[in-house]
Short mmCIF file of C-alpha atoms in Angstrom, two decimals:
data_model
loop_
_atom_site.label_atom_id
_atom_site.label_comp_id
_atom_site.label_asym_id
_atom_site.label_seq_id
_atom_site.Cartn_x
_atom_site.Cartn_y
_atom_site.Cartn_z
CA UNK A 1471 11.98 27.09 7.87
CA UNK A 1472 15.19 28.30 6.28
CA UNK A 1473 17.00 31.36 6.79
CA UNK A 1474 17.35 33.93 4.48
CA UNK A 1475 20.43 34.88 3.13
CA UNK A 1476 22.38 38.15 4.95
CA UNK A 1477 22.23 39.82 2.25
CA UNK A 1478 18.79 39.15 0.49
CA UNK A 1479 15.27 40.50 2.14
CA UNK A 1480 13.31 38.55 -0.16
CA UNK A 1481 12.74 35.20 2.10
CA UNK A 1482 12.90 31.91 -0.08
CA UNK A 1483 9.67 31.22 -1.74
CA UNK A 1484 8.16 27.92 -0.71
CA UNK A 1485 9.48 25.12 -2.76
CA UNK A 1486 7.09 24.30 -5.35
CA UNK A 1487 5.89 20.38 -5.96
CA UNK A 1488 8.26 21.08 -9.49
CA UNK A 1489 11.35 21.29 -7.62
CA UNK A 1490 10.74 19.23 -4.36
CA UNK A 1491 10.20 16.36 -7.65
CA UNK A 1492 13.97 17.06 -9.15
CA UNK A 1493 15.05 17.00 -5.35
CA UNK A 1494 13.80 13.59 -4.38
CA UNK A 1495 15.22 12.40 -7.85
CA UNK A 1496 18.62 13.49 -7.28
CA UNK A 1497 18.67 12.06 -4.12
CA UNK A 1498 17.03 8.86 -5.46
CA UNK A 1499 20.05 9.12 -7.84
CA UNK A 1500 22.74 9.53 -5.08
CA UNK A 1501 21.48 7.01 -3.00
CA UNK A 1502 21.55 4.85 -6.36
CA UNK A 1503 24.93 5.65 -7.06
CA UNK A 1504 26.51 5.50 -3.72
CA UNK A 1505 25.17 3.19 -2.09
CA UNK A 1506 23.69 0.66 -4.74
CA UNK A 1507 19.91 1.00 -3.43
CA UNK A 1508 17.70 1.68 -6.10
CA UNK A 1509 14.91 3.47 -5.50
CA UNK A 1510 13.93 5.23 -8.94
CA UNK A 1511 11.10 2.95 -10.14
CA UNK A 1512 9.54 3.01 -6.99
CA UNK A 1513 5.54 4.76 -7.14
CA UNK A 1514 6.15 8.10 -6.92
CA UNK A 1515 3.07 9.16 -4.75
CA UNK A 1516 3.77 7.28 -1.19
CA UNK A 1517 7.48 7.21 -2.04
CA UNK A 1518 7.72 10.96 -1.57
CA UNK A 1519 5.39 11.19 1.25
CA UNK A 1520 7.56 8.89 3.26
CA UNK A 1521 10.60 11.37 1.81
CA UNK A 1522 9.00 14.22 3.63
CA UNK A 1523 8.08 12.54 6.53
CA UNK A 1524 11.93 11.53 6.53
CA UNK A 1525 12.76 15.04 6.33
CA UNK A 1526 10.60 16.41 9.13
CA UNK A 1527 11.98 13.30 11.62
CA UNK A 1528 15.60 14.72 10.69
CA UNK A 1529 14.29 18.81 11.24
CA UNK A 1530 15.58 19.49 8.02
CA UNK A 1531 13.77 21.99 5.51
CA UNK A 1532 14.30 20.66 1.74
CA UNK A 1533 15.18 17.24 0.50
CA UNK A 1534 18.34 18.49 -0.76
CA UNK A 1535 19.42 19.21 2.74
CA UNK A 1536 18.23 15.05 3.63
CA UNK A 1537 20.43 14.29 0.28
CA UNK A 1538 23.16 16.42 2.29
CA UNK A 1539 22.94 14.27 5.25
CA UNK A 1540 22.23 10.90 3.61
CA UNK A 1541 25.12 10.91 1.47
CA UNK A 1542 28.00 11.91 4.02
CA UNK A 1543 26.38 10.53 7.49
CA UNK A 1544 25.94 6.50 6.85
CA UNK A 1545 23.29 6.29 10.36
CA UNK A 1546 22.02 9.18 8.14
CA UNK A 1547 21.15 6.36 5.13
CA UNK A 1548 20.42 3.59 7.55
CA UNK A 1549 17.38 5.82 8.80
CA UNK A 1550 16.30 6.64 5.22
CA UNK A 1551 16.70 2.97 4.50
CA UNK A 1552 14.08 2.14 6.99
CA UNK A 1553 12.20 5.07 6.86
CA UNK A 1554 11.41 4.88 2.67
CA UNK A 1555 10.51 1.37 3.24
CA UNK A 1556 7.34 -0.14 4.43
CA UNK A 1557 7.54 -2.88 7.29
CA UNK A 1558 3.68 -3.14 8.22
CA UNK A 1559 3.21 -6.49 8.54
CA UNK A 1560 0.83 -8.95 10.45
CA UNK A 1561 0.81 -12.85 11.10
CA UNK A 1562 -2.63 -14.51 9.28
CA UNK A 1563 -3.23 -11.15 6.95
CA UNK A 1564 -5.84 -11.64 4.76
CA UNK A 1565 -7.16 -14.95 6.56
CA UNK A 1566 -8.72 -15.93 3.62
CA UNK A 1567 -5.21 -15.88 1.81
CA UNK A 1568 -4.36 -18.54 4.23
CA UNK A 1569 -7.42 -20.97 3.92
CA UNK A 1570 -7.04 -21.35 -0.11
CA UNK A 1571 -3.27 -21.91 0.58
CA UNK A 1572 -4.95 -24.64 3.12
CA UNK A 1573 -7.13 -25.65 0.47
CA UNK A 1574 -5.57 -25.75 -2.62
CA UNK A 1575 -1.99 -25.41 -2.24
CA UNK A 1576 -1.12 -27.56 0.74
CA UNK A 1577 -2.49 -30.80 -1.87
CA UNK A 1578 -0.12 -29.57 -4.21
CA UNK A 1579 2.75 -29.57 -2.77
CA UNK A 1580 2.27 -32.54 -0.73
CA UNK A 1581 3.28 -34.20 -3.91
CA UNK A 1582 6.89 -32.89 -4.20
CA UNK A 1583 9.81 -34.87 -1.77
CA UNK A 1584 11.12 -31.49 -1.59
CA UNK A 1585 10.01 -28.36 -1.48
CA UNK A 1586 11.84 -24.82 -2.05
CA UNK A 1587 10.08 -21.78 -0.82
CA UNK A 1588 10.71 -18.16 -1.38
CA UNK A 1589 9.22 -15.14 0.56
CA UNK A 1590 10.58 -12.11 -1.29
CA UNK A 1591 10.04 -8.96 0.83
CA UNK A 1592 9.62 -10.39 4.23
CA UNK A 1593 10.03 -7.45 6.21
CA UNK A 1594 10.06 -8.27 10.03
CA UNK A 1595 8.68 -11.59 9.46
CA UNK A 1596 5.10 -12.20 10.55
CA UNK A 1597 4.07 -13.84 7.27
CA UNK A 1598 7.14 -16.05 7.25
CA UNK A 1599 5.69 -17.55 10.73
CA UNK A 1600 2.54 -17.85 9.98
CA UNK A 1601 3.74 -20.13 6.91
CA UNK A 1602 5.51 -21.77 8.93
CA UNK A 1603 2.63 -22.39 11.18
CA UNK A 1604 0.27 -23.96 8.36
CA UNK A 1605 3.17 -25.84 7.10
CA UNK A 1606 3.75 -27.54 10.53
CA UNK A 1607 0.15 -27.91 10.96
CA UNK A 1608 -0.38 -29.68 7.67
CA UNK A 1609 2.55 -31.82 8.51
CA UNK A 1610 4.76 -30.49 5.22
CA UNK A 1611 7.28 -28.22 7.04
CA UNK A 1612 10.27 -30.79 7.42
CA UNK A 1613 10.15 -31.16 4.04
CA UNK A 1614 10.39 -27.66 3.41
CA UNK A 1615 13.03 -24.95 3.09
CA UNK A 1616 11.97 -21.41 3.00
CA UNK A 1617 14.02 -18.42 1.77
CA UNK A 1618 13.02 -15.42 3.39
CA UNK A 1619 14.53 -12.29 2.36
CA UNK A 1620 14.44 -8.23 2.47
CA UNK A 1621 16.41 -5.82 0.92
CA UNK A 1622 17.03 -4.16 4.73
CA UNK A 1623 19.50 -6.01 6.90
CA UNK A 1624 18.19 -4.58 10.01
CA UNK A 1625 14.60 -5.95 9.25
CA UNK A 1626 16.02 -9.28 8.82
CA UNK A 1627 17.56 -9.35 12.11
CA UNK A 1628 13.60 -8.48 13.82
CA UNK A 1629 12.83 -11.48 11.71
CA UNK A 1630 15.52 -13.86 12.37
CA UNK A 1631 14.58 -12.82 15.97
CA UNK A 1632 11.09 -14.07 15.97
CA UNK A 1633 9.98 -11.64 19.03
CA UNK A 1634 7.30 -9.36 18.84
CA UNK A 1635 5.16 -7.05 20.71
CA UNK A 1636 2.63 -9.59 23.04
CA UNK A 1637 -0.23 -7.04 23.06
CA UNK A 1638 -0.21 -8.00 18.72
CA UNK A 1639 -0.81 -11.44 20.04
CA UNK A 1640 -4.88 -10.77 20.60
CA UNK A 1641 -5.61 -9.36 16.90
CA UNK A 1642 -3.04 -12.58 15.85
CA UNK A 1643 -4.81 -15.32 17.97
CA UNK A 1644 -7.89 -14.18 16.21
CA UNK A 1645 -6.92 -13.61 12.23
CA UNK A 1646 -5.08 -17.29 12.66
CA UNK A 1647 -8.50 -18.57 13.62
CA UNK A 1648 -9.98 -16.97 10.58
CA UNK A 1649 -7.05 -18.38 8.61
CA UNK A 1650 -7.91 -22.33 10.03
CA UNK A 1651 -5.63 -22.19 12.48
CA UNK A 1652 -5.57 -26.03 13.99
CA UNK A 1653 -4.03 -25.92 17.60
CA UNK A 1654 -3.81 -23.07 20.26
CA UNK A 1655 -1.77 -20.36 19.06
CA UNK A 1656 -0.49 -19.88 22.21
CA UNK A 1657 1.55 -23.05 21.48
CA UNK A 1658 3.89 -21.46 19.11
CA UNK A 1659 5.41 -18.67 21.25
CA UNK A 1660 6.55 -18.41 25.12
CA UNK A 1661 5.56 -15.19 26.64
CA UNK A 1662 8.27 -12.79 28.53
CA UNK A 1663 7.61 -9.27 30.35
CA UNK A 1664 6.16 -7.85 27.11
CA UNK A 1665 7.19 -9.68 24.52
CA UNK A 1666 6.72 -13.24 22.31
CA UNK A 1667 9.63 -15.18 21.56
CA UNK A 1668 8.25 -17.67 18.67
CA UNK A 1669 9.44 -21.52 19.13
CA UNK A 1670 12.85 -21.81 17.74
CA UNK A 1671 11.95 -24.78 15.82
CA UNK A 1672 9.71 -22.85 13.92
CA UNK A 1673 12.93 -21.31 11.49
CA UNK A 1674 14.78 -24.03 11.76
CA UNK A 1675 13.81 -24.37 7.71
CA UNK A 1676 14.03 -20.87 7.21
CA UNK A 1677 16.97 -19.04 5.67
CA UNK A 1678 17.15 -15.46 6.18
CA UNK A 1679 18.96 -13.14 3.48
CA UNK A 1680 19.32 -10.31 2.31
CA UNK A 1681 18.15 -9.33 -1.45
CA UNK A 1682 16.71 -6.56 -3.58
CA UNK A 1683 14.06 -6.92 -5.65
CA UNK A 1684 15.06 -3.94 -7.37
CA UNK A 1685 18.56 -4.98 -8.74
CA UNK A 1686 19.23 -8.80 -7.48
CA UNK A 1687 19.02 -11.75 -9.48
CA UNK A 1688 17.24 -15.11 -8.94
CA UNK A 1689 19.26 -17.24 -6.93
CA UNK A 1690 17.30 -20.87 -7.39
CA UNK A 1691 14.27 -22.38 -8.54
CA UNK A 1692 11.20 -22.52 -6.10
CA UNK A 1693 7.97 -24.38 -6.21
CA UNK A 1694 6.14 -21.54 -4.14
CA UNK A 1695 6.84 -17.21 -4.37
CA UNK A 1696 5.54 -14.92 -1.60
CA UNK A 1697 5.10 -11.41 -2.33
CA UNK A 1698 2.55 -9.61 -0.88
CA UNK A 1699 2.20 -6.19 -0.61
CA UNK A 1700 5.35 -5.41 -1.78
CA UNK A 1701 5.04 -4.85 -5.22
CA UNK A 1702 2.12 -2.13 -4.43
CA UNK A 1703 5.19 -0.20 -4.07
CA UNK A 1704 6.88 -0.15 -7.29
CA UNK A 1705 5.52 1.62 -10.53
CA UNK A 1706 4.67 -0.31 -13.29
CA UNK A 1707 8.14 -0.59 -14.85
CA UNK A 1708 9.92 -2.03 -11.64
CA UNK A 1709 6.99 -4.20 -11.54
CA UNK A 1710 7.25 -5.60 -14.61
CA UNK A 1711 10.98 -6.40 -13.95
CA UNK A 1712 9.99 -8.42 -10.24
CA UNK A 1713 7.22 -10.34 -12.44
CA UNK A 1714 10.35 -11.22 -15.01
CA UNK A 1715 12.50 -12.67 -11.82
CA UNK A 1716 9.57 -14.25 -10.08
CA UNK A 1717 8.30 -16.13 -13.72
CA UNK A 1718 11.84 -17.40 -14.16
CA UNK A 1719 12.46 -18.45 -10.51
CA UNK A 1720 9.15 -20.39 -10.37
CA UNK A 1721 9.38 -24.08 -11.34
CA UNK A 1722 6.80 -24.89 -14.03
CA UNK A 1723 3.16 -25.78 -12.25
CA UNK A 1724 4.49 -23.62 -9.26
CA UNK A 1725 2.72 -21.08 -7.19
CA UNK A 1726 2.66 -17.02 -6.79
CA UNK A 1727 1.10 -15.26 -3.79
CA UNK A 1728 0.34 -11.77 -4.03
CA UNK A 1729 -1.66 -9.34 -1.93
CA UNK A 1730 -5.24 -8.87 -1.61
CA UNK A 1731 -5.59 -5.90 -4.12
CA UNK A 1732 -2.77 -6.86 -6.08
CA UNK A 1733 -2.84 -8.42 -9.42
CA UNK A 1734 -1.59 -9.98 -12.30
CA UNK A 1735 -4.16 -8.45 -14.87
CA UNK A 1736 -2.31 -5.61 -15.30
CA UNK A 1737 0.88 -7.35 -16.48
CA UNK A 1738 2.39 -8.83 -19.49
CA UNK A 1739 2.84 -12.45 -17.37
CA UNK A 1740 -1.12 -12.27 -17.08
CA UNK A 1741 -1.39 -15.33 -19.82
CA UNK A 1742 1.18 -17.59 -18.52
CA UNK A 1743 -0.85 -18.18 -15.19
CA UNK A 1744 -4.15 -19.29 -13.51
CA UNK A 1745 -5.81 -17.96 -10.48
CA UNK A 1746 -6.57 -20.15 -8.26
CA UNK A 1747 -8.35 -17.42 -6.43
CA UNK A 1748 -7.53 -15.15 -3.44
CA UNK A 1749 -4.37 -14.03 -5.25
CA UNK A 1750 -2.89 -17.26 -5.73
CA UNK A 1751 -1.73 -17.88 -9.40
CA UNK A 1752 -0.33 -20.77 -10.58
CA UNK A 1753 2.28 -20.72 -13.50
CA UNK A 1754 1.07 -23.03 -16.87
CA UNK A 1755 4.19 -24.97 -17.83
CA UNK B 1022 -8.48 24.82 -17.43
CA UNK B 1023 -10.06 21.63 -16.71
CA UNK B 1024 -10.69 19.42 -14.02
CA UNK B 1025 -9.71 15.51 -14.52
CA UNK B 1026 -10.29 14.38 -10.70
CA UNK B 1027 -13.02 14.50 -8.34
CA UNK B 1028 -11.59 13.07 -4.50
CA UNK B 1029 -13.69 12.84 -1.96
CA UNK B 1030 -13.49 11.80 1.82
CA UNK B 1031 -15.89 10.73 4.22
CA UNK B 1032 -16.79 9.08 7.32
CA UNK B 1033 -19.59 8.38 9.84
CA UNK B 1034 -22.83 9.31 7.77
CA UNK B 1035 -20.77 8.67 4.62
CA UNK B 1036 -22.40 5.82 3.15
CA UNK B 1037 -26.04 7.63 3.12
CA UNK B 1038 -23.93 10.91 1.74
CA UNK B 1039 -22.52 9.08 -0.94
CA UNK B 1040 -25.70 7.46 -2.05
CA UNK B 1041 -27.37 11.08 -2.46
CA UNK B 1042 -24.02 12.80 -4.08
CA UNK B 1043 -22.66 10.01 -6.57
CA UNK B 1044 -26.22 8.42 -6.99
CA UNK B 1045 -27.20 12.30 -8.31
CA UNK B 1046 -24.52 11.95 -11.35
CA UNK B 1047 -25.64 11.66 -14.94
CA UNK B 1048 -24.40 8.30 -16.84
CA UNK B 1049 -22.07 10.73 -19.23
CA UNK B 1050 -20.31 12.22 -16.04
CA UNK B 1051 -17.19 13.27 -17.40
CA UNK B 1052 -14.63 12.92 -14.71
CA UNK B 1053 -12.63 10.27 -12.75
CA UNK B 1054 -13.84 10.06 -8.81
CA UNK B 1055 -12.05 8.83 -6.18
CA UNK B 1056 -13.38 8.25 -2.79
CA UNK B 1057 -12.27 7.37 0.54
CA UNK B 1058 -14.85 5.83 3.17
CA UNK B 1059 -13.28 4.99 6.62
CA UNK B 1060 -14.77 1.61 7.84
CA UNK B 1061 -13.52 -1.35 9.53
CA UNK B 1062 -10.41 -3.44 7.77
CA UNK B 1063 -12.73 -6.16 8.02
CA UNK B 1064 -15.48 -5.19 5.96
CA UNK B 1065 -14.32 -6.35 2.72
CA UNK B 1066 -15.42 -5.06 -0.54
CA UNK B 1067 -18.60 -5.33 -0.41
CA UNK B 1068 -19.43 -1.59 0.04
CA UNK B 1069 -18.71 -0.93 -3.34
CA UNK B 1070 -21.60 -3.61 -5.05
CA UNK B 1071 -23.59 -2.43 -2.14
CA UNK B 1072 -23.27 1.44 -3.36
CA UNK B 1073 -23.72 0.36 -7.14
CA UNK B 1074 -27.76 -0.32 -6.75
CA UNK B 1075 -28.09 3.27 -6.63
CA UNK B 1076 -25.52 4.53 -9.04
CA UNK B 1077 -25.83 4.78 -12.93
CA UNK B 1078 -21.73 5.26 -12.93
CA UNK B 1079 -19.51 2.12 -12.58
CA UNK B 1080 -17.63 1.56 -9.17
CA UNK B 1081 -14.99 -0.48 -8.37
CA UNK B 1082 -12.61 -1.18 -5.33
CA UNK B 1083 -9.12 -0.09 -7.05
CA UNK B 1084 -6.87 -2.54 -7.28
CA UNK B 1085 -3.05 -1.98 -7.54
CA UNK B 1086 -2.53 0.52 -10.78
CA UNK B 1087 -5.63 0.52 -11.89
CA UNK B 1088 -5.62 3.07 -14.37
CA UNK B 1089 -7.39 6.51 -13.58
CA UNK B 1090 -10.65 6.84 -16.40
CA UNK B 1091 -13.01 9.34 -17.09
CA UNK B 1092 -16.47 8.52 -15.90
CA UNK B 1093 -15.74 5.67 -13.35
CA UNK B 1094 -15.87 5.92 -9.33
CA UNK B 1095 -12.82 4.48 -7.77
CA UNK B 1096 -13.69 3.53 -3.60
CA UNK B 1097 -10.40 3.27 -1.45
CA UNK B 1098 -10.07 -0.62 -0.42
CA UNK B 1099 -10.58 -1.21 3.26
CA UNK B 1100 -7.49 -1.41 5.11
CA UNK B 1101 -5.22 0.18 2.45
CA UNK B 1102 -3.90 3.71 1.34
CA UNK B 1103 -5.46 4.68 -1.75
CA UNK B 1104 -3.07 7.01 -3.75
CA UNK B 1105 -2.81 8.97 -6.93
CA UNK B 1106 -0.32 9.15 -9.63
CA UNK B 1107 0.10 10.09 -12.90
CA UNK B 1108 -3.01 8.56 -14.73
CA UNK B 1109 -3.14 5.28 -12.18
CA UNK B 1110 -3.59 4.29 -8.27
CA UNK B 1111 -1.23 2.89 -6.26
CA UNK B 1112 -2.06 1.35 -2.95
CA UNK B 1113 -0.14 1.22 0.11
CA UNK B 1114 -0.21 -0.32 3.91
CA UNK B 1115 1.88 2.24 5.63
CA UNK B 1116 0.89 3.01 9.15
CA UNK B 1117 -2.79 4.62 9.26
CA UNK B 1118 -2.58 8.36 9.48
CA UNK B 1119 -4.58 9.76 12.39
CA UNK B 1120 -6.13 6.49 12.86
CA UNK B 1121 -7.38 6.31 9.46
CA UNK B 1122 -6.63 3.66 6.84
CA UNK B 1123 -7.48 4.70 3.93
CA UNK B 1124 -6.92 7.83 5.40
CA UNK B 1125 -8.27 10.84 3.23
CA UNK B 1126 -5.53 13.23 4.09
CA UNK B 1127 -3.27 10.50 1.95
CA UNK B 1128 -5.72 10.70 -1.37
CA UNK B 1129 -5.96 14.17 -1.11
CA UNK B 1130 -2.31 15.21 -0.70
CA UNK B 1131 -1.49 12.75 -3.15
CA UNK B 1132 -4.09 14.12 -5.81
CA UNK B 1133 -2.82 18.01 -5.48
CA UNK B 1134 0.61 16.61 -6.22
CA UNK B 1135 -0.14 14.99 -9.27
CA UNK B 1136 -2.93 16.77 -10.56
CA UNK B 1137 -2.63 20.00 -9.62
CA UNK B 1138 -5.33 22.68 -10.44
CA UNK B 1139 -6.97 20.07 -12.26
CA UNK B 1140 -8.21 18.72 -8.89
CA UNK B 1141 -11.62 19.15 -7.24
CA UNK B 1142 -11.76 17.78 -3.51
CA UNK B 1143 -15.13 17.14 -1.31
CA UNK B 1144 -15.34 16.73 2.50
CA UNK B 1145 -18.59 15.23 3.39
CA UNK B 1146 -20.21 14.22 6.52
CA UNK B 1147 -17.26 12.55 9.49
CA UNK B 1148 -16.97 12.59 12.97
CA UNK B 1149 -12.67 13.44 13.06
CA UNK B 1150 -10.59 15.79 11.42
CA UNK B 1151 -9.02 14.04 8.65
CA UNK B 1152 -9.17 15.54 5.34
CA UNK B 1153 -8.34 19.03 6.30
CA UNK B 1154 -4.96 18.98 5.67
CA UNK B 1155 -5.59 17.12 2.27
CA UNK B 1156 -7.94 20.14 1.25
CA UNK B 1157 -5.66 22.75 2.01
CA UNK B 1158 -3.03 20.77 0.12
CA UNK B 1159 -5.61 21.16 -2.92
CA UNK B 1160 -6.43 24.94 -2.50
CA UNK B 1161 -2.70 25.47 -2.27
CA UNK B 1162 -2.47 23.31 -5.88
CA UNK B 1163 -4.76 25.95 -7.01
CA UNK B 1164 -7.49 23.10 -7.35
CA UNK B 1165 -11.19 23.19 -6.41
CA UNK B 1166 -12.61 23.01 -2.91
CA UNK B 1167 -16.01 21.64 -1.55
CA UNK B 1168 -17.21 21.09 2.10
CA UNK B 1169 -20.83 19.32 2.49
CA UNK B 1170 -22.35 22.29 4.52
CA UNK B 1171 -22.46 21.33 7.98
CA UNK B 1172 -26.04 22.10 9.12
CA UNK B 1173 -26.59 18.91 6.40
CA UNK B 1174 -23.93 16.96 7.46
CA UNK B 1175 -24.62 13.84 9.96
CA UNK B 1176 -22.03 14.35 11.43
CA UNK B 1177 -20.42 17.85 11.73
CA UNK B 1178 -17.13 17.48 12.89
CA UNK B 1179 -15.07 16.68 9.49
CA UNK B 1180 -16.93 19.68 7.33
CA UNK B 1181 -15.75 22.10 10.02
CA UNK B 1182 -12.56 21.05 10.81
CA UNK B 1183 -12.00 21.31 6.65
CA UNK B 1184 -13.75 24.87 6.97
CA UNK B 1185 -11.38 25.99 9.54
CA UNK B 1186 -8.06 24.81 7.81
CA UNK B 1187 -8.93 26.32 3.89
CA UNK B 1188 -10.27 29.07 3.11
CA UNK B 1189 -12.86 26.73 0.55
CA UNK B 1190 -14.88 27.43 -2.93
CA UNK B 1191 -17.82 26.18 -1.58
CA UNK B 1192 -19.93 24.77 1.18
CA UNK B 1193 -23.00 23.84 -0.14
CA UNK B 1194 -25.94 21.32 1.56
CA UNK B 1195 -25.58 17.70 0.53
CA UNK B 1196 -28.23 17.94 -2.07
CA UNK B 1197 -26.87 20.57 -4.04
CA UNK B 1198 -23.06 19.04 -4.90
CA UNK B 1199 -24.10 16.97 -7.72
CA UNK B 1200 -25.98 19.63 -9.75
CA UNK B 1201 -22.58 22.33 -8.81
CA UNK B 1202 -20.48 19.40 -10.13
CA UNK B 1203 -22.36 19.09 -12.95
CA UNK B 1204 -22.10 22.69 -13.62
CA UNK B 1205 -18.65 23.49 -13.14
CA UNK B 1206 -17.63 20.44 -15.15
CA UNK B 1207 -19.54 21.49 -18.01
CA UNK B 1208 -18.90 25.07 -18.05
CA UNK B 1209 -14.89 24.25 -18.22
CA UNK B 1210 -14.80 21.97 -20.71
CA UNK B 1211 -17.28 24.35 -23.28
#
């Protein structure tokens, strides 16, 4: 709690939902501004619950007292940086997503010499394995180069390391089962004290880099997008923007992955695909 | 003053609970409901076709911004935050809070900040504590409170842990919700 002022008896009144709202957008706005991170359009709801959880981790008592700190104190931003975004991730999420990819994609693809990937918002990499995995498996990942970025430099580096926690390796072992998993999955990583190191020649097709969905460009064409669970975080405007970039980066006939409850029928790009089913759209020409 | 949102949380007993409560609601039920039922990420959606045998209101697993309507019954899906904004949902996979994903404390907290005193929240039967802190979050917002009295409840723990946090409108057995809903709805908007 705050102290009162020396001179006033009157203690501050709680701040009401009103003004905590014009706090987190000035510091949305100051983050914005100095920093280049654009937050603004993101949904409002679990945005500012991660805000105050942000606040409470730094024992401050209003978010313009985390604005303070975030704007002068640059370990300040890095912590809001990974504290307002989400980097829950799994390897074989959504099994089923996996098995139409199997299915349907996999045949696809198979056609091209070449084939240009792009997993936008690939936090600390799971996913981006597990691709790789089914690639491998279905004997397509030499030919393949996948982009894998995040807005958040330091999530990329978890990525790029390829070692998590071994007690995840259980719950994995079983969802890449579910997902038609073809070998051991025990194959693809050496264990050490209590970590997994995954194979090194799993990334060697995989570029790491940083971009933001929020302000970057397109930086190729790609016969497959990735996105899932990502946009769940964006209102509808930002959304709408992401849908813009992915549309234009995807070659005609080329594929979009999204997350289990996200869709397409709530956008303007609804037309210019088909769903293939479990989330997996394919653009019309 | 009138309401625009019914939330409601639930857990072990819940699915029985929610037959009686949203199965009790008249076709022309004028509000939006959302619910959260905790249950295993696994078990997909198909607790919402399961529930609609009994109800004479649509239900639907949200899906990312799925706009908030009048007279439809929105379930949490399994395995992901369900949260409320101005006139949609948004979804999210943050880390389960105590334990729970969809966790009811999220919906609820989420719902007094967005809709105010034009909020009504219901903790039914549950064997943990979440959804207290949501509730008092929706006194606070001046909104409408409602615990399934406990001596109904299958499980007790959840209606008195939301008892002890808020001091609540109403605690009332399981069969009598729907016709209080029904009443306090109509008498607001006449």
């Amino acid at each position: 709690m705050s102290t009162p002022h020396p001179t006033s008896h009157t203690p501050r009144p709680t701040p009401s939902p009103d003004l905590e709202e014009i706090e987190i957008q000035l510091l949305l706005e100051g983050v914005y501004r100095l920093y280049g991170f654009d937050f603004r359009n993101y949904a409002p709801s679990s945005l500012k619950r991660r805000v105050r959880n942000l606040m409470e981790a730094e024992a401050l008592s209003s978010i313009s007292a985390l604005q303070d700190r975030v704007l002068h104190d640059t370990s300040c931003m890095e912590r809001f940086l990974l504290g307002v975004t989400v980097h829950v991730t799994a390897m074989f999420r959504d099994p089923g997503f996996f098995v139409r990819f199997r299915n349907q994609v996999v045949p696809l693809l198979s056609t091209y010499p070449f084939i240009r990937i792009w997993h936008a918002g690939c936090s600390t990499g799971q996913e981006v394995y597990s691709l790789a995995i089914l690639l491998l498996e279905e004997g397509l990942y030499h030919r393949c180069r996948i982009y894998a970025t995040d807005m958040n430099e330091r999530v990329l580096q978890k990525a790029k390391s390829g070692i998590y926690p071994l007690e995840l390796m259980q719950e994995y072992t079983q969802l890449y089962l579910k997902a038609g998993g073809k070998r051991s999955f025990s194959e693809y990583y050496t264990a050490a004290y209590d970590n997994a190191a995954f194979r090194a020649s799993l990334r060697e097709n995989i570029i790491f880099s940083q971009h933001n969905l929020a302000t970057d460009h397109s930086f190729n064409e790609f016969h497959v997008i990735l996105c899932r669970n990502v946009l769940i975080y964006f209102d509808p405007v930002l959304q709408k923007r992401v849908h813009q970039l992915f549309y234009d980066s995807l070659c005609p006939l080329g594929i979009l992955g999204l997350g289990r409850q996200e869709t397409l029928r709530l956008t303007p790009y609804e037309p210019h695909y088909e769903e293939l089913g479990d989330r997996i759209y394919r653009r019309l020409h | 003053m009138a309401f625009e949102i019914i939330v409601i949380g639930t857990s072990l007993g819940g699915l029985s609970a929610l037959r009686v409560l949203l199965g009790s609601l008249p076709r022309d039920f004028p509000l939006a409901i959302a619910v959260v039922q905790h249950r295993y990420k696994d078990f997909n959606n198909s607790l919402s076709s399961f529930l609609q045998q009994f109800l004479s209101l649509p239900i639907k697993d949200v899906e990312d911004k799925d706009p908030i309507q009048p007279g439809k019954i929105y379930l949490a899906p399994a395995d992901y935050h369900l949260l409320v904004e101005p006139g949609y949902f948004s979804l999210s996979i943050d880390e389960p809070v105590s334990f729970a994903r969809p966790s009811i404390d999220v919906l609820f907290e989420s719902a007094a900040d967005t809709y105010r005193d034009r909020t009504v929240g219901i903790v039914l039967t549950g064997a943990n504590h979440d959804g207290a802190r949501g509730l008092s979050s929706i006194k606070t917002a001046n909104g409408l409170t409602i615990v399934q009295d406990p001596a109904s409840a299958e499980s007790n723990i959840m209606p008195l842990a939301a008892i002890a946090a808020t001091c609540v409108d109403a605690i009332l057995p399981l069969a009598e919700i729907a016709p209080y809903l029904m009443n306090r709805c109509a008498s607001v908007r006449s």
